[in-house]
Amino acid sequence: MKLNLAIVCGAVLALAIGSAVSQATVSKLQMTALTSPEDAVSARRLLMTTIGNNNDILHDTFDGYFEYSDREVRGRLDAISTMLLTFPHLYRGEPDVWTPEIEATDPARASHSLPLIWEDWDGFYAMATAAAETAFEASMTTDREKQRILIEDLEVQCESCHATYRRELPSVDFDELIGPANP
Ligand code: HEC
């Protein structure tokens, strides 16, 4: 199973890191991220946007707007699970700086991650893993009702992580911008 494998890999990695640190021989190259903080923010936001788009399609499917396909639903859930496992690895060591000026001048590069993520890294990481597990469990069943319930559970996990670790975003009323979708 993917998650078990991830845990085993994590344990092996932790051992490897532990021994490397204890020998104080971590090479400078290993410690240097080649991704700049700006690109890390951008990668994270793109990943979350795709998680959001997949999630929207799942909800629209269960709300009856799209034809239900077990293969598609489970494929999207599996992709969400993998992306949620990847997401925390796109954080750099230092908290991202956010100011109203950055938001106003370069909104696409402004991170909405709160400094609490860096202060409570374990809690944040656990939430990402728990949400990935829910998506993975839903991807492993062909029981449509069970999928629906787990997708609802996942939504609660998305929202609770955002409520804790994400900056409050100004909400955009799309109806005001482009008019209602089905007038
Ligand atoms: C472990 C915490 C966590 C979980 C779980 C989580 N998110 Fe996020 N999400 C974040 C954070 C933090 C950001 C802001 C990232 C940034 O800007 O640095 C974010 C940003 C987003 C964005 C905005 C992307 C952008 O920048 O335009 C969307 C959409 C989103 N999440 C959807 C979801 C959905 C849907 C789920 C559940 C399937 C989910 N998230 C689960 C923490 C989480």
PDB file of C-alpha atoms and ligand atoms in Angstrom:
ATOM      1  CA  MET A   1       0.000   0.000   0.000  1.00  0.00           C
ATOM      2  CA  LYS A   2       1.214   3.434  -0.919  1.00  0.00           C
ATOM      3  CA  LEU A   3       0.891   4.983   2.543  1.00  0.00           C
ATOM      4  CA  ASN A   4       2.584   2.113   4.292  1.00  0.00           C
ATOM      5  CA  LEU A   5       5.359   2.372   1.777  1.00  0.00           C
ATOM      6  CA  ALA A   6       5.564   6.106   2.476  1.00  0.00           C
ATOM      7  CA  ILE A   7       5.830   5.410   6.216  1.00  0.00           C
ATOM      8  CA  VAL A   8       8.539   2.793   5.652  1.00  0.00           C
ATOM      9  CA  CYS A   9      10.404   5.135   3.301  1.00  0.00           C
ATOM     10  CA  GLY A  10       9.990   7.912   5.870  1.00  0.00           C
ATOM     11  CA  ALA A  11      11.442   5.712   8.620  1.00  0.00           C
ATOM     12  CA  VAL A  12      14.386   4.717   6.436  1.00  0.00           C
ATOM     13  CA  LEU A  13      14.905   8.349   5.478  1.00  0.00           C
ATOM     14  CA  ALA A  14      14.716   9.447   9.134  1.00  0.00           C
ATOM     15  CA  LEU A  15      17.378   6.864  10.009  1.00  0.00           C
ATOM     16  CA  ALA A  16      19.494   8.001   7.097  1.00  0.00           C
ATOM     17  CA  ILE A  17      19.128  11.655   8.088  1.00  0.00           C
ATOM     18  CA  GLY A  18      19.819  10.822  11.736  1.00  0.00           C
ATOM     19  CA  SER A  19      23.043   9.044  10.907  1.00  0.00           C
ATOM     20  CA  ALA A  20      24.109  11.740   8.454  1.00  0.00           C
ATOM     21  CA  VAL A  21      23.486  14.503  10.984  1.00  0.00           C
ATOM     22  CA  SER A  22      25.203  12.602  13.792  1.00  0.00           C
ATOM     23  CA  GLN A  23      28.288  12.293  11.617  1.00  0.00           C
ATOM     24  CA  ALA A  24      27.945  15.989  10.776  1.00  0.00           C
ATOM     25  CA  THR A  25      28.786  15.143   7.212  1.00  0.00           C
ATOM     26  CA  VAL A  26      25.722  16.494   5.416  1.00  0.00           C
ATOM     27  CA  SER A  27      27.168  17.951   2.285  1.00  0.00           C
ATOM     28  CA  LYS A  28      26.523  21.565   1.478  1.00  0.00           C
ATOM     29  CA  LEU A  29      24.865  20.498  -1.754  1.00  0.00           C
ATOM     30  CA  GLN A  30      22.326  18.377   0.142  1.00  0.00           C
ATOM     31  CA  MET A  31      21.487  21.320   2.388  1.00  0.00           C
ATOM     32  CA  THR A  32      21.046  23.774  -0.473  1.00  0.00           C
ATOM     33  CA  ALA A  33      17.624  23.835  -2.126  1.00  0.00           C
ATOM     34  CA  LEU A  34      17.858  24.669  -5.788  1.00  0.00           C
ATOM     35  CA  THR A  35      14.307  25.993  -5.735  1.00  0.00           C
ATOM     36  CA  SER A  36      14.094  29.643  -4.754  1.00  0.00           C
ATOM     37  CA  PRO A  37      11.538  30.663  -2.079  1.00  0.00           C
ATOM     38  CA  GLU A  38       9.505  32.437  -4.810  1.00  0.00           C
ATOM     39  CA  ASP A  39       9.393  29.327  -6.994  1.00  0.00           C
ATOM     40  CA  ALA A  40       8.528  27.141  -3.991  1.00  0.00           C
ATOM     41  CA  VAL A  41       5.513  29.382  -3.264  1.00  0.00           C
ATOM     42  CA  SER A  42       4.464  29.232  -6.885  1.00  0.00           C
ATOM     43  CA  ALA A  43       4.828  25.410  -7.037  1.00  0.00           C
ATOM     44  CA  ARG A  44       2.803  25.008  -3.847  1.00  0.00           C
ATOM     45  CA  ARG A  45       0.024  27.237  -5.061  1.00  0.00           C
ATOM     46  CA  LEU A  46      -0.136  25.490  -8.431  1.00  0.00           C
ATOM     47  CA  LEU A  47      -0.323  22.111  -6.690  1.00  0.00           C
ATOM     48  CA  MET A  48      -3.108  23.291  -4.373  1.00  0.00           C
ATOM     49  CA  THR A  49      -4.977  24.810  -7.337  1.00  0.00           C
ATOM     50  CA  THR A  50      -4.943  21.411  -9.054  1.00  0.00           C
ATOM     51  CA  ILE A  51      -6.061  19.702  -5.840  1.00  0.00           C
ATOM     52  CA  GLY A  52      -8.906  22.247  -5.736  1.00  0.00           C
ATOM     53  CA  ASN A  53      -9.886  21.683  -9.392  1.00  0.00           C
ATOM     54  CA  ASN A  54      -9.983  17.898  -8.928  1.00  0.00           C
ATOM     55  CA  ASN A  55     -11.980  18.324  -5.734  1.00  0.00           C
ATOM     56  CA  ASP A  56     -14.506  20.602  -7.492  1.00  0.00           C
ATOM     57  CA  ILE A  57     -15.042  17.997 -10.228  1.00  0.00           C
ATOM     58  CA  LEU A  58     -15.608  15.277  -7.610  1.00  0.00           C
ATOM     59  CA  HIS A  59     -18.217  17.403  -5.837  1.00  0.00           C
ATOM     60  CA  ASP A  60     -19.904  18.362  -9.124  1.00  0.00           C
ATOM     61  CA  THR A  61     -20.026  14.654 -10.034  1.00  0.00           C
ATOM     62  CA  PHE A  62     -21.645  13.682  -6.750  1.00  0.00           C
ATOM     63  CA  ASP A  63     -24.027  16.654  -7.064  1.00  0.00           C
ATOM     64  CA  GLY A  64     -25.168  15.189 -10.386  1.00  0.00           C
ATOM     65  CA  TYR A  65     -23.660  17.761 -12.793  1.00  0.00           C
ATOM     66  CA  PHE A  66     -21.325  15.240 -14.465  1.00  0.00           C
ATOM     67  CA  GLU A  67     -21.903  11.624 -15.358  1.00  0.00           C
ATOM     68  CA  TYR A  68     -20.507   9.348 -12.641  1.00  0.00           C
ATOM     69  CA  SER A  69     -17.525   7.218 -13.638  1.00  0.00           C
ATOM     70  CA  ASP A  70     -15.971   5.032 -10.963  1.00  0.00           C
ATOM     71  CA  ARG A  71     -12.646   4.985 -12.785  1.00  0.00           C
ATOM     72  CA  GLU A  72     -12.496   8.771 -13.056  1.00  0.00           C
ATOM     73  CA  VAL A  73     -13.595   9.407  -9.471  1.00  0.00           C
ATOM     74  CA  ARG A  74     -11.032   6.995  -8.064  1.00  0.00           C
ATOM     75  CA  GLY A  75      -8.291   8.313 -10.353  1.00  0.00           C
ATOM     76  CA  ARG A  76      -8.903  11.881  -9.184  1.00  0.00           C
ATOM     77  CA  LEU A  77      -8.947  10.802  -5.532  1.00  0.00           C
ATOM     78  CA  ASP A  78      -5.678   8.957  -5.955  1.00  0.00           C
ATOM     79  CA  ALA A  79      -4.141  12.042  -7.605  1.00  0.00           C
ATOM     80  CA  ILE A  80      -5.373  14.266  -4.729  1.00  0.00           C
ATOM     81  CA  SER A  81      -3.885  11.837  -2.212  1.00  0.00           C
ATOM     82  CA  THR A  82      -0.488  11.880  -3.917  1.00  0.00           C
ATOM     83  CA  MET A  83      -0.523  15.669  -4.229  1.00  0.00           C
ATOM     84  CA  LEU A  84      -1.382  16.071  -0.537  1.00  0.00           C
ATOM     85  CA  LEU A  85       1.561  13.848   0.375  1.00  0.00           C
ATOM     86  CA  THR A  86       3.819  15.964  -1.830  1.00  0.00           C
ATOM     87  CA  PHE A  87       2.525  19.373  -0.702  1.00  0.00           C
ATOM     88  CA  PRO A  88       4.429  19.749   2.632  1.00  0.00           C
ATOM     89  CA  HIS A  89       7.701  19.021   0.845  1.00  0.00           C
ATOM     90  CA  LEU A  90       7.380  22.286  -1.062  1.00  0.00           C
ATOM     91  CA  TYR A  91       8.163  24.341   2.042  1.00  0.00           C
ATOM     92  CA  ARG A  92      11.545  25.960   2.597  1.00  0.00           C
ATOM     93  CA  GLY A  93      13.208  26.313   6.002  1.00  0.00           C
ATOM     94  CA  GLU A  94      12.304  29.966   6.581  1.00  0.00           C
ATOM     95  CA  PRO A  95       8.745  31.316   6.839  1.00  0.00           C
ATOM     96  CA  ASP A  96       7.561  33.130   3.718  1.00  0.00           C
ATOM     97  CA  VAL A  97       7.226  36.860   4.027  1.00  0.00           C
ATOM     98  CA  TRP A  98       3.745  38.224   3.357  1.00  0.00           C
ATOM     99  CA  THR A  99       2.908  41.901   3.239  1.00  0.00           C
ATOM    100  CA  PRO A 100      -0.089  43.790   1.835  1.00  0.00           C
ATOM    101  CA  GLU A 101       2.365  45.352  -0.655  1.00  0.00           C
ATOM    102  CA  ILE A 102       3.448  41.956  -2.030  1.00  0.00           C
ATOM    103  CA  GLU A 103      -0.200  40.905  -2.262  1.00  0.00           C
ATOM    104  CA  ALA A 104      -1.011  44.117  -4.153  1.00  0.00           C
ATOM    105  CA  THR A 105       1.971  44.172  -6.511  1.00  0.00           C
ATOM    106  CA  ASP A 106       2.644  40.475  -7.167  1.00  0.00           C
ATOM    107  CA  PRO A 107      -0.424  38.532  -5.986  1.00  0.00           C
ATOM    108  CA  ALA A 108       0.477  35.368  -7.910  1.00  0.00           C
ATOM    109  CA  ARG A 109       3.694  35.059  -5.890  1.00  0.00           C
ATOM    110  CA  ALA A 110       2.227  35.941  -2.483  1.00  0.00           C
ATOM    111  CA  SER A 111       2.074  32.930  -0.177  1.00  0.00           C
ATOM    112  CA  HIS A 112      -1.031  32.489   1.944  1.00  0.00           C
ATOM    113  CA  SER A 113       0.703  30.070   4.312  1.00  0.00           C
ATOM    114  CA  LEU A 114       0.639  31.370   7.886  1.00  0.00           C
ATOM    115  CA  PRO A 115       3.865  31.441   9.977  1.00  0.00           C
ATOM    116  CA  LEU A 116       2.109  28.918  12.275  1.00  0.00           C
ATOM    117  CA  ILE A 117       3.058  26.230   9.724  1.00  0.00           C
ATOM    118  CA  TRP A 118       6.737  26.675  10.596  1.00  0.00           C
ATOM    119  CA  GLU A 119       5.995  26.930  14.341  1.00  0.00           C
ATOM    120  CA  ASP A 120       3.794  23.822  14.368  1.00  0.00           C
ATOM    121  CA  TRP A 121       5.372  21.829  11.561  1.00  0.00           C
ATOM    122  CA  ASP A 122       4.402  18.417  12.993  1.00  0.00           C
ATOM    123  CA  GLY A 123       0.739  19.384  13.334  1.00  0.00           C
ATOM    124  CA  PHE A 124       0.660  20.756   9.803  1.00  0.00           C
ATOM    125  CA  TYR A 125       2.413  17.704   8.379  1.00  0.00           C
ATOM    126  CA  ALA A 126       0.024  15.371  10.237  1.00  0.00           C
ATOM    127  CA  MET A 127      -2.995  17.183   8.800  1.00  0.00           C
ATOM    128  CA  ALA A 128      -1.658  16.845   5.250  1.00  0.00           C
ATOM    129  CA  THR A 129      -0.995  13.134   5.797  1.00  0.00           C
ATOM    130  CA  ALA A 130      -4.428  12.530   7.367  1.00  0.00           C
ATOM    131  CA  ALA A 131      -6.177  14.248   4.432  1.00  0.00           C
ATOM    132  CA  ALA A 132      -4.052  12.222   1.970  1.00  0.00           C
ATOM    133  CA  GLU A 133      -5.117   9.051   3.779  1.00  0.00           C
ATOM    134  CA  THR A 134      -8.815   9.939   3.487  1.00  0.00           C
ATOM    135  CA  ALA A 135      -8.437  10.569  -0.256  1.00  0.00           C
ATOM    136  CA  PHE A 136      -6.486   7.334  -0.641  1.00  0.00           C
ATOM    137  CA  GLU A 137      -9.088   5.305   1.262  1.00  0.00           C
ATOM    138  CA  ALA A 138     -11.832   6.754  -0.952  1.00  0.00           C
ATOM    139  CA  SER A 139      -9.792   5.866  -4.054  1.00  0.00           C
ATOM    140  CA  MET A 140      -9.600   2.241  -2.938  1.00  0.00           C
ATOM    141  CA  THR A 141     -13.330   1.548  -2.728  1.00  0.00           C
ATOM    142  CA  THR A 142     -15.873   0.944  -5.482  1.00  0.00           C
ATOM    143  CA  ASP A 143     -18.730   1.600  -3.044  1.00  0.00           C
ATOM    144  CA  ARG A 144     -20.211   4.841  -4.356  1.00  0.00           C
ATOM    145  CA  GLU A 145     -21.867   5.807  -1.063  1.00  0.00           C
ATOM    146  CA  LYS A 146     -18.622   5.210   0.834  1.00  0.00           C
ATOM    147  CA  GLN A 147     -16.793   7.376  -1.710  1.00  0.00           C
ATOM    148  CA  ARG A 148     -19.350  10.161  -1.196  1.00  0.00           C
ATOM    149  CA  ILE A 149     -19.001  10.041   2.604  1.00  0.00           C
ATOM    150  CA  LEU A 150     -15.191  10.063   2.443  1.00  0.00           C
ATOM    151  CA  ILE A 151     -15.225  12.968  -0.047  1.00  0.00           C
ATOM    152  CA  GLU A 152     -17.332  14.920   2.462  1.00  0.00           C
ATOM    153  CA  ASP A 153     -14.852  13.977   5.236  1.00  0.00           C
ATOM    154  CA  LEU A 154     -12.005  15.154   3.020  1.00  0.00           C
ATOM    155  CA  GLU A 155     -13.733  18.502   2.477  1.00  0.00           C
ATOM    156  CA  VAL A 156     -13.853  19.019   6.258  1.00  0.00           C
ATOM    157  CA  GLN A 157     -10.103  18.266   6.415  1.00  0.00           C
ATOM    158  CA  CYS A 158      -9.355  20.760   3.596  1.00  0.00           C
ATOM    159  CA  GLU A 159     -11.326  23.453   5.362  1.00  0.00           C
ATOM    160  CA  SER A 160      -9.927  22.778   8.798  1.00  0.00           C
ATOM    161  CA  CYS A 161      -6.339  22.976   7.536  1.00  0.00           C
ATOM    162  CA  HIS A 162      -7.134  26.219   5.727  1.00  0.00           C
ATOM    163  CA  ALA A 163      -8.819  27.643   8.837  1.00  0.00           C
ATOM    164  CA  THR A 164      -5.725  26.855  10.936  1.00  0.00           C
ATOM    165  CA  TYR A 165      -2.762  27.359   8.644  1.00  0.00           C
ATOM    166  CA  ARG A 166      -3.875  29.571   5.758  1.00  0.00           C
ATOM    167  CA  ARG A 167      -4.229  33.325   5.644  1.00  0.00           C
ATOM    168  CA  GLU A 168      -7.802  34.474   5.267  1.00  0.00           C
ATOM    169  CA  LEU A 169      -8.355  35.251   1.617  1.00  0.00           C
ATOM    170  CA  PRO A 170     -10.564  37.994   0.249  1.00  0.00           C
ATOM    171  CA  SER A 171     -13.481  36.161  -1.309  1.00  0.00           C
ATOM    172  CA  VAL A 172     -14.456  36.988  -4.859  1.00  0.00           C
ATOM    173  CA  ASP A 173     -18.099  36.960  -5.793  1.00  0.00           C
ATOM    174  CA  PHE A 174     -17.933  35.493  -9.306  1.00  0.00           C
ATOM    175  CA  ASP A 175     -21.615  36.163  -9.869  1.00  0.00           C
ATOM    176  CA  GLU A 176     -20.867  39.860  -9.502  1.00  0.00           C
ATOM    177  CA  LEU A 177     -17.997  39.667 -12.001  1.00  0.00           C
ATOM    178  CA  ILE A 178     -19.547  37.532 -14.721  1.00  0.00           C
ATOM    179  CA  GLY A 179     -23.161  37.077 -13.705  1.00  0.00           C
ATOM    180  CA  PRO A 180     -24.823  33.882 -12.484  1.00  0.00           C
ATOM    181  CA  ALA A 181     -23.814  30.706 -14.346  1.00  0.00           C
ATOM    182  CA  ASN A 182     -27.434  29.661 -14.935  1.00  0.00           C
ATOM    183  CA  PRO A 183     -29.561  32.824 -14.935  1.00  0.00           C
TER     184      PRO A 183
HETATM  185  C1  HEC B   1      -2.369  20.352   5.515  1.00  0.00           C
HETATM  186  C2  HEC B   1      -3.103  21.544   5.186  1.00  0.00           C
HETATM  187  C3  HEC B   1      -3.935  21.619   3.968  1.00  0.00           C
HETATM  188  C4  HEC B   1      -4.806  20.687   3.477  1.00  0.00           C
HETATM  189  C5  HEC B   1      -5.147  19.317   4.049  1.00  0.00           C
HETATM  190  C6  HEC B   1      -5.387  21.259   2.294  1.00  0.00           C
HETATM  191  N1  HEC B   1      -4.876  22.503   2.052  1.00  0.00           N
HETATM  192 FE1  HEC B   1      -5.344  23.722   0.509  1.00  0.00          FE
HETATM  193  N2  HEC B   1      -3.970  25.076   1.141  1.00  0.00           N
HETATM  194  C7  HEC B   1      -3.217  24.954   2.294  1.00  0.00           C
HETATM  195  C8  HEC B   1      -2.335  26.096   2.412  1.00  0.00           C
HETATM  196  C9  HEC B   1      -1.351  26.337   3.530  1.00  0.00           C
HETATM  197  C10 HEC B   1      -2.580  26.905   1.291  1.00  0.00           C
HETATM  198  C11 HEC B   1      -1.855  28.207   0.940  1.00  0.00           C
HETATM  199  C12 HEC B   1      -0.532  27.866   0.217  1.00  0.00           C
HETATM  200  C13 HEC B   1       0.320  29.099  -0.014  1.00  0.00           C
HETATM  201  O1  HEC B   1      -0.204  30.097  -0.588  1.00  0.00           O
HETATM  202  O2  HEC B   1       1.494  29.073   0.373  1.00  0.00           O
HETATM  203  C14 HEC B   1      -3.635  26.249   0.523  1.00  0.00           C
HETATM  204  C15 HEC B   1      -4.186  26.746  -0.640  1.00  0.00           C
HETATM  205  C16 HEC B   1      -5.261  26.181  -1.318  1.00  0.00           C
HETATM  206  C17 HEC B   1      -5.911  26.749  -2.488  1.00  0.00           C
HETATM  207  C18 HEC B   1      -5.572  28.082  -3.138  1.00  0.00           C
HETATM  208  C19 HEC B   1      -4.525  27.876  -4.240  1.00  0.00           C
HETATM  209  C20 HEC B   1      -4.039  29.245  -4.772  1.00  0.00           C
HETATM  210  O3  HEC B   1      -3.008  29.726  -4.317  1.00  0.00           O
HETATM  211  O4  HEC B   1      -4.743  29.838  -5.606  1.00  0.00           O
HETATM  212  C21 HEC B   1      -6.902  25.881  -2.867  1.00  0.00           C
HETATM  213  C22 HEC B   1      -7.870  26.030  -4.040  1.00  0.00           C
HETATM  214  C23 HEC B   1      -6.876  24.769  -1.939  1.00  0.00           C
HETATM  215  N3  HEC B   1      -5.870  24.994  -1.015  1.00  0.00           N
HETATM  216  C24 HEC B   1      -7.736  23.700  -1.995  1.00  0.00           C
HETATM  217  C25 HEC B   1      -7.658  22.591  -1.133  1.00  0.00           C
HETATM  218  C26 HEC B   1      -8.554  21.454  -1.184  1.00  0.00           C
HETATM  219  C27 HEC B   1      -9.725  21.285  -2.145  1.00  0.00           C
HETATM  220  C28 HEC B   1      -8.138  20.595  -0.210  1.00  0.00           C
HETATM  221  C29 HEC B   1      -8.705  19.256   0.163  1.00  0.00           C
HETATM  222  C30 HEC B   1      -8.930  18.272  -0.869  1.00  0.00           C
HETATM  223  C31 HEC B   1      -7.003  21.201   0.462  1.00  0.00           C
HETATM  224  N4  HEC B   1      -6.749  22.412  -0.120  1.00  0.00           N
HETATM  225  C32 HEC B   1      -6.334  20.616   1.516  1.00  0.00           C
HETATM  226  C33 HEC B   1      -3.262  23.941   3.207  1.00  0.00           C
HETATM  227  C34 HEC B   1      -3.996  22.767   3.067  1.00  0.00           C
END
